[in-house]
JSON list of C-alpha atoms in Angstrom, two decimals:
[
{"chain": "A", "resi": 1, "resn": "MET", "atom": "CA", "xyz": [0.00, 0.00, 0.00]},
{"chain": "A", "resi": 2, "resn": "ILE", "atom": "CA", "xyz": [1.31, 3.45, -0.91]},
{"chain": "A", "resi": 3, "resn": "ALA", "atom": "CA", "xyz": [0.48, 6.24, 1.54]},
{"chain": "A", "resi": 4, "resn": "GLY", "atom": "CA", "xyz": [0.90, 9.96, 0.94]},
{"chain": "A", "resi": 5, "resn": "LYS", "atom": "CA", "xyz": [2.82, 12.08, 3.43]},
{"chain": "A", "resi": 6, "resn": "VAL", "atom": "CA", "xyz": [3.42, 15.82, 3.45]},
{"chain": "A", "resi": 7, "resn": "TRP", "atom": "CA", "xyz": [7.03, 15.12, 2.38]},
{"chain": "A", "resi": 8, "resn": "GLY", "atom": "CA", "xyz": [6.34, 12.40, -0.25]},
{"chain": "A", "resi": 9, "resn": "ASN", "atom": "CA", "xyz": [5.14, 8.78, -0.35]},
{"chain": "A", "resi": 10, "resn": "THR", "atom": "CA", "xyz": [5.84, 5.68, 1.65]},
{"chain": "A", "resi": 11, "resn": "GLU", "atom": "CA", "xyz": [5.13, 2.13, 0.53]},
{"chain": "A", "resi": 12, "resn": "LEU", "atom": "CA", "xyz": [4.97, -0.74, 2.99]},
{"chain": "A", "resi": 13, "resn": "ILE", "atom": "CA", "xyz": [6.91, -3.63, 1.51]},
{"chain": "A", "resi": 14, "resn": "GLU", "atom": "CA", "xyz": [6.88, -6.03, 4.48]},
{"chain": "A", "resi": 15, "resn": "ALA", "atom": "CA", "xyz": [5.57, -6.04, 8.03]},
{"chain": "A", "resi": 16, "resn": "ASN", "atom": "CA", "xyz": [5.76, -8.95, 10.43]},
{"chain": "A", "resi": 17, "resn": "ALA", "atom": "CA", "xyz": [6.37, -9.58, 14.13]},
{"chain": "A", "resi": 18, "resn": "ALA", "atom": "CA", "xyz": [10.07, -8.77, 13.79]},
{"chain": "A", "resi": 19, "resn": "LEU", "atom": "CA", "xyz": [10.30, -5.80, 11.40]},
{"chain": "A", "resi": 20, "resn": "GLU", "atom": "CA", "xyz": [8.71, -3.26, 9.07]},
{"chain": "A", "resi": 21, "resn": "PHE", "atom": "CA", "xyz": [10.28, -2.44, 5.69]},
{"chain": "A", "resi": 22, "resn": "HIS", "atom": "CA", "xyz": [9.20, 0.64, 3.69]},
{"chain": "A", "resi": 23, "resn": "ARG", "atom": "CA", "xyz": [10.21, 2.28, 0.40]},
{"chain": "A", "resi": 24, "resn": "ILE", "atom": "CA", "xyz": [10.02, 6.07, 0.47]},
{"chain": "A", "resi": 25, "resn": "GLU", "atom": "CA", "xyz": [10.04, 8.62, -2.34]},
{"chain": "A", "resi": 26, "resn": "ALA", "atom": "CA", "xyz": [10.47, 12.24, -1.38]},
{"chain": "A", "resi": 27, "resn": "ARG", "atom": "CA", "xyz": [11.01, 15.64, -2.99]},
{"chain": "A", "resi": 28, "resn": "LYS", "atom": "CA", "xyz": [13.76, 18.10, -2.11]},
{"chain": "A", "resi": 29, "resn": "GLY", "atom": "CA", "xyz": [12.73, 20.28, 0.83]},
{"chain": "A", "resi": 30, "resn": "GLY", "atom": "CA", "xyz": [10.40, 17.72, 2.41]},
{"chain": "A", "resi": 31, "resn": "VAL", "atom": "CA", "xyz": [10.81, 17.25, 6.16]},
{"chain": "A", "resi": 32, "resn": "CYS", "atom": "CA", "xyz": [9.22, 14.56, 8.33]},
{"chain": "A", "resi": 33, "resn": "SER", "atom": "CA", "xyz": [8.06, 15.19, 11.89]},
{"chain": "A", "resi": 34, "resn": "LYS", "atom": "CA", "xyz": [10.50, 15.24, 14.80]},
{"chain": "A", "resi": 35, "resn": "HIS", "atom": "CA", "xyz": [9.61, 11.98, 16.54]},
{"chain": "A", "resi": 36, "resn": "LYS", "atom": "CA", "xyz": [10.90, 8.98, 18.44]},
{"chain": "A", "resi": 37, "resn": "HIS", "atom": "CA", "xyz": [10.03, 5.31, 18.68]},
{"chain": "A", "resi": 38, "resn": "GLU", "atom": "CA", "xyz": [9.86, 3.97, 22.23]},
{"chain": "A", "resi": 39, "resn": "PHE", "atom": "CA", "xyz": [10.96, 0.41, 21.51]},
{"chain": "A", "resi": 40, "resn": "LYS", "atom": "CA", "xyz": [12.13, 0.08, 17.93]},
{"chain": "A", "resi": 41, "resn": "TRP", "atom": "CA", "xyz": [15.18, 1.05, 15.93]},
{"chain": "A", "resi": 42, "resn": "ASN", "atom": "CA", "xyz": [14.72, 3.13, 12.77]},
{"chain": "A", "resi": 43, "resn": "GLY", "atom": "CA", "xyz": [17.14, 2.59, 9.89]},
{"chain": "A", "resi": 44, "resn": "PHE", "atom": "CA", "xyz": [17.53, 4.53, 6.63]},
{"chain": "A", "resi": 45, "resn": "TYR", "atom": "CA", "xyz": [19.20, 3.37, 3.40]},
{"chain": "A", "resi": 46, "resn": "VAL", "atom": "CA", "xyz": [19.35, 5.77, 0.44]},
{"chain": "A", "resi": 47, "resn": "GLU", "atom": "CA", "xyz": [19.12, 4.31, -3.06]},
{"chain": "A", "resi": 48, "resn": "ALA", "atom": "CA", "xyz": [19.16, 7.63, -4.98]},
{"chain": "A", "resi": 49, "resn": "GLY", "atom": "CA", "xyz": [19.35, 11.30, -4.02]},
{"chain": "A", "resi": 50, "resn": "ALA", "atom": "CA", "xyz": [20.23, 12.60, -0.57]},
{"chain": "A", "resi": 51, "resn": "LEU", "atom": "CA", "xyz": [18.63, 12.59, 2.87]},
{"chain": "A", "resi": 52, "resn": "LEU", "atom": "CA", "xyz": [19.71, 14.55, 5.96]},
{"chain": "A", "resi": 53, "resn": "ILE", "atom": "CA", "xyz": [19.08, 12.64, 9.19]},
{"chain": "A", "resi": 54, "resn": "ARG", "atom": "CA", "xyz": [18.89, 14.72, 12.40]},
{"chain": "A", "resi": 55, "resn": "VAL", "atom": "CA", "xyz": [19.22, 12.98, 15.78]},
{"chain": "A", "resi": 56, "resn": "TRP", "atom": "CA", "xyz": [18.63, 14.80, 19.09]},
{"chain": "A", "resi": 57, "resn": "GLN", "atom": "CA", "xyz": [20.92, 12.97, 21.52]},
{"chain": "A", "resi": 58, "resn": "ASN", "atom": "CA", "xyz": [19.64, 12.18, 25.02]},
{"chain": "A", "resi": 59, "resn": "ASP", "atom": "CA", "xyz": [23.00, 12.27, 26.79]},
{"chain": "A", "resi": 60, "resn": "TYR", "atom": "CA", "xyz": [24.34, 15.61, 25.51]},
{"chain": "A", "resi": 61, "resn": "ASP", "atom": "CA", "xyz": [23.00, 18.89, 24.14]},
{"chain": "A", "resi": 62, "resn": "LEU", "atom": "CA", "xyz": [23.71, 18.39, 20.46]},
{"chain": "A", "resi": 63, "resn": "ILE", "atom": "CA", "xyz": [21.85, 17.55, 17.28]},
{"chain": "A", "resi": 64, "resn": "ASP", "atom": "CA", "xyz": [23.78, 15.05, 15.17]},
{"chain": "A", "resi": 65, "resn": "GLU", "atom": "CA", "xyz": [23.30, 15.60, 11.44]},
{"chain": "A", "resi": 66, "resn": "THR", "atom": "CA", "xyz": [24.27, 12.99, 8.85]},
{"chain": "A", "resi": 67, "resn": "VAL", "atom": "CA", "xyz": [23.78, 13.38, 5.10]},
{"chain": "A", "resi": 68, "resn": "LEU", "atom": "CA", "xyz": [23.13, 10.07, 3.37]},
{"chain": "A", "resi": 69, "resn": "THR", "atom": "CA", "xyz": [23.67, 9.70, -0.37]},
{"chain": "A", "resi": 70, "resn": "ALA", "atom": "CA", "xyz": [23.21, 6.67, -2.63]},
{"chain": "A", "resi": 71, "resn": "GLY", "atom": "CA", "xyz": [24.45, 3.49, -0.98]},
{"chain": "A", "resi": 72, "resn": "MET", "atom": "CA", "xyz": [24.68, 4.90, 2.54]},
{"chain": "A", "resi": 73, "resn": "TRP", "atom": "CA", "xyz": [22.95, 3.62, 5.71]},
{"chain": "A", "resi": 74, "resn": "THR", "atom": "CA", "xyz": [22.37, 4.88, 9.25]},
{"chain": "A", "resi": 75, "resn": "LYS", "atom": "CA", "xyz": [20.22, 3.86, 12.19]},
{"chain": "A", "resi": 76, "resn": "VAL", "atom": "CA", "xyz": [18.63, 5.60, 15.18]},
{"chain": "A", "resi": 77, "resn": "LYS", "atom": "CA", "xyz": [18.28, 3.97, 18.61]},
{"chain": "A", "resi": 78, "resn": "PRO", "atom": "CA", "xyz": [14.91, 3.56, 20.32]},
{"chain": "A", "resi": 79, "resn": "GLY", "atom": "CA", "xyz": [13.86, 6.47, 22.53]},
{"chain": "A", "resi": 80, "resn": "VAL", "atom": "CA", "xyz": [15.82, 9.10, 20.58]},
{"chain": "A", "resi": 81, "resn": "TYR", "atom": "CA", "xyz": [14.11, 11.95, 18.73]},
{"chain": "A", "resi": 82, "resn": "HIS", "atom": "CA", "xyz": [14.99, 12.13, 15.05]},
{"chain": "A", "resi": 83, "resn": "GLN", "atom": "CA", "xyz": [13.84, 13.65, 11.75]},
{"chain": "A", "resi": 84, "resn": "PHE", "atom": "CA", "xyz": [14.79, 13.54, 8.10]},
{"chain": "A", "resi": 85, "resn": "GLU", "atom": "CA", "xyz": [15.00, 16.31, 5.54]},
{"chain": "A", "resi": 86, "resn": "VAL", "atom": "CA", "xyz": [15.20, 15.66, 1.81]},
{"chain": "A", "resi": 87, "resn": "VAL", "atom": "CA", "xyz": [18.33, 17.36, 0.44]},
{"chain": "A", "resi": 88, "resn": "GLU", "atom": "CA", "xyz": [17.82, 16.05, -3.13]},
{"chain": "A", "resi": 89, "resn": "ASP", "atom": "CA", "xyz": [14.82, 14.21, -4.56]},
{"chain": "A", "resi": 90, "resn": "CYS", "atom": "CA", "xyz": [15.34, 10.71, -3.23]},
{"chain": "A", "resi": 91, "resn": "VAL", "atom": "CA", "xyz": [14.35, 7.10, -3.08]},
{"chain": "A", "resi": 92, "resn": "ALA", "atom": "CA", "xyz": [15.19, 5.46, 0.22]},
{"chain": "A", "resi": 93, "resn": "PHE", "atom": "CA", "xyz": [14.29, 2.45, 2.31]},
{"chain": "A", "resi": 94, "resn": "GLU", "atom": "CA", "xyz": [13.24, 2.68, 5.93]},
{"chain": "A", "resi": 95, "resn": "LEU", "atom": "CA", "xyz": [13.46, -0.26, 8.29]},
{"chain": "A", "resi": 96, "resn": "TYR", "atom": "CA", "xyz": [12.02, -0.63, 11.81]},
{"chain": "A", "resi": 97, "resn": "TRP", "atom": "CA", "xyz": [13.00, -3.45, 14.14]},
{"chain": "A", "resi": 98, "resn": "ALA", "atom": "CA", "xyz": [13.21, -4.40, 17.79]},
{"chain": "A", "resi": 99, "resn": "GLU", "atom": "CA", "xyz": [16.51, -5.70, 19.07]},
{"chain": "A", "resi": 100, "resn": "PHE", "atom": "CA", "xyz": [16.84, -8.74, 21.25]},
{"chain": "A", "resi": 101, "resn": "ASN", "atom": "CA", "xyz": [18.68, -7.76, 24.43]},
{"chain": "A", "resi": 102, "resn": "HIS", "atom": "CA", "xyz": [20.98, -10.56, 25.53]},
{"chain": "A", "resi": 103, "resn": "ASN", "atom": "CA", "xyz": [21.47, -8.90, 28.93]},
{"chain": "A", "resi": 104, "resn": "ASP", "atom": "CA", "xyz": [17.79, -8.46, 29.79]},
{"chain": "A", "resi": 105, "resn": "ILE", "atom": "CA", "xyz": [17.72, -10.86, 32.73]},
{"chain": "A", "resi": 106, "resn": "VAL", "atom": "CA", "xyz": [16.89, -9.39, 36.14]},
{"chain": "A", "resi": 107, "resn": "ARG", "atom": "CA", "xyz": [17.58, -11.86, 38.93]},
{"chain": "A", "resi": 108, "resn": "GLU", "atom": "CA", "xyz": [15.65, -11.77, 42.19]},
{"chain": "A", "resi": 109, "resn": "THR", "atom": "CA", "xyz": [17.53, -14.79, 43.60]},
{"chain": "A", "resi": 110, "resn": "VAL", "atom": "CA", "xyz": [20.69, -16.65, 42.62]},
{"chain": "A", "resi": 111, "resn": "GLY", "atom": "CA", "xyz": [19.10, -20.09, 42.63]},
{"chain": "A", "resi": 112, "resn": "TYR", "atom": "CA", "xyz": [20.31, -23.13, 44.56]},
{"chain": "A", "resi": 113, "resn": "ALA", "atom": "CA", "xyz": [21.14, -26.81, 44.37]},
{"chain": "A", "resi": 114, "resn": "THR", "atom": "CA", "xyz": [19.74, -29.54, 46.64]}
]
């Protein structure tokens, strides 16, 4: 399904329990909302054109800005505000996923042997 946005179009390619995969087409000057995802990563891969990714860091007072051109990839951690701006008309792919945390165990006891 292709959905219109104020900055262009997004097409859902795949969605399942582990990820979402979208193709986006956007015109120069388009800017998405400043937003964050509580639990999922957000990745961007540019096929053609250029996309500026802004990331408002939680642990210091700075906005990281990365310009992606064809063949480049970046990702944004969960819980971090971010936004993209279209620097040149572009085609890009956007991926959302949750990451398995191998250190997610919280022990209340240490266990025992009889």
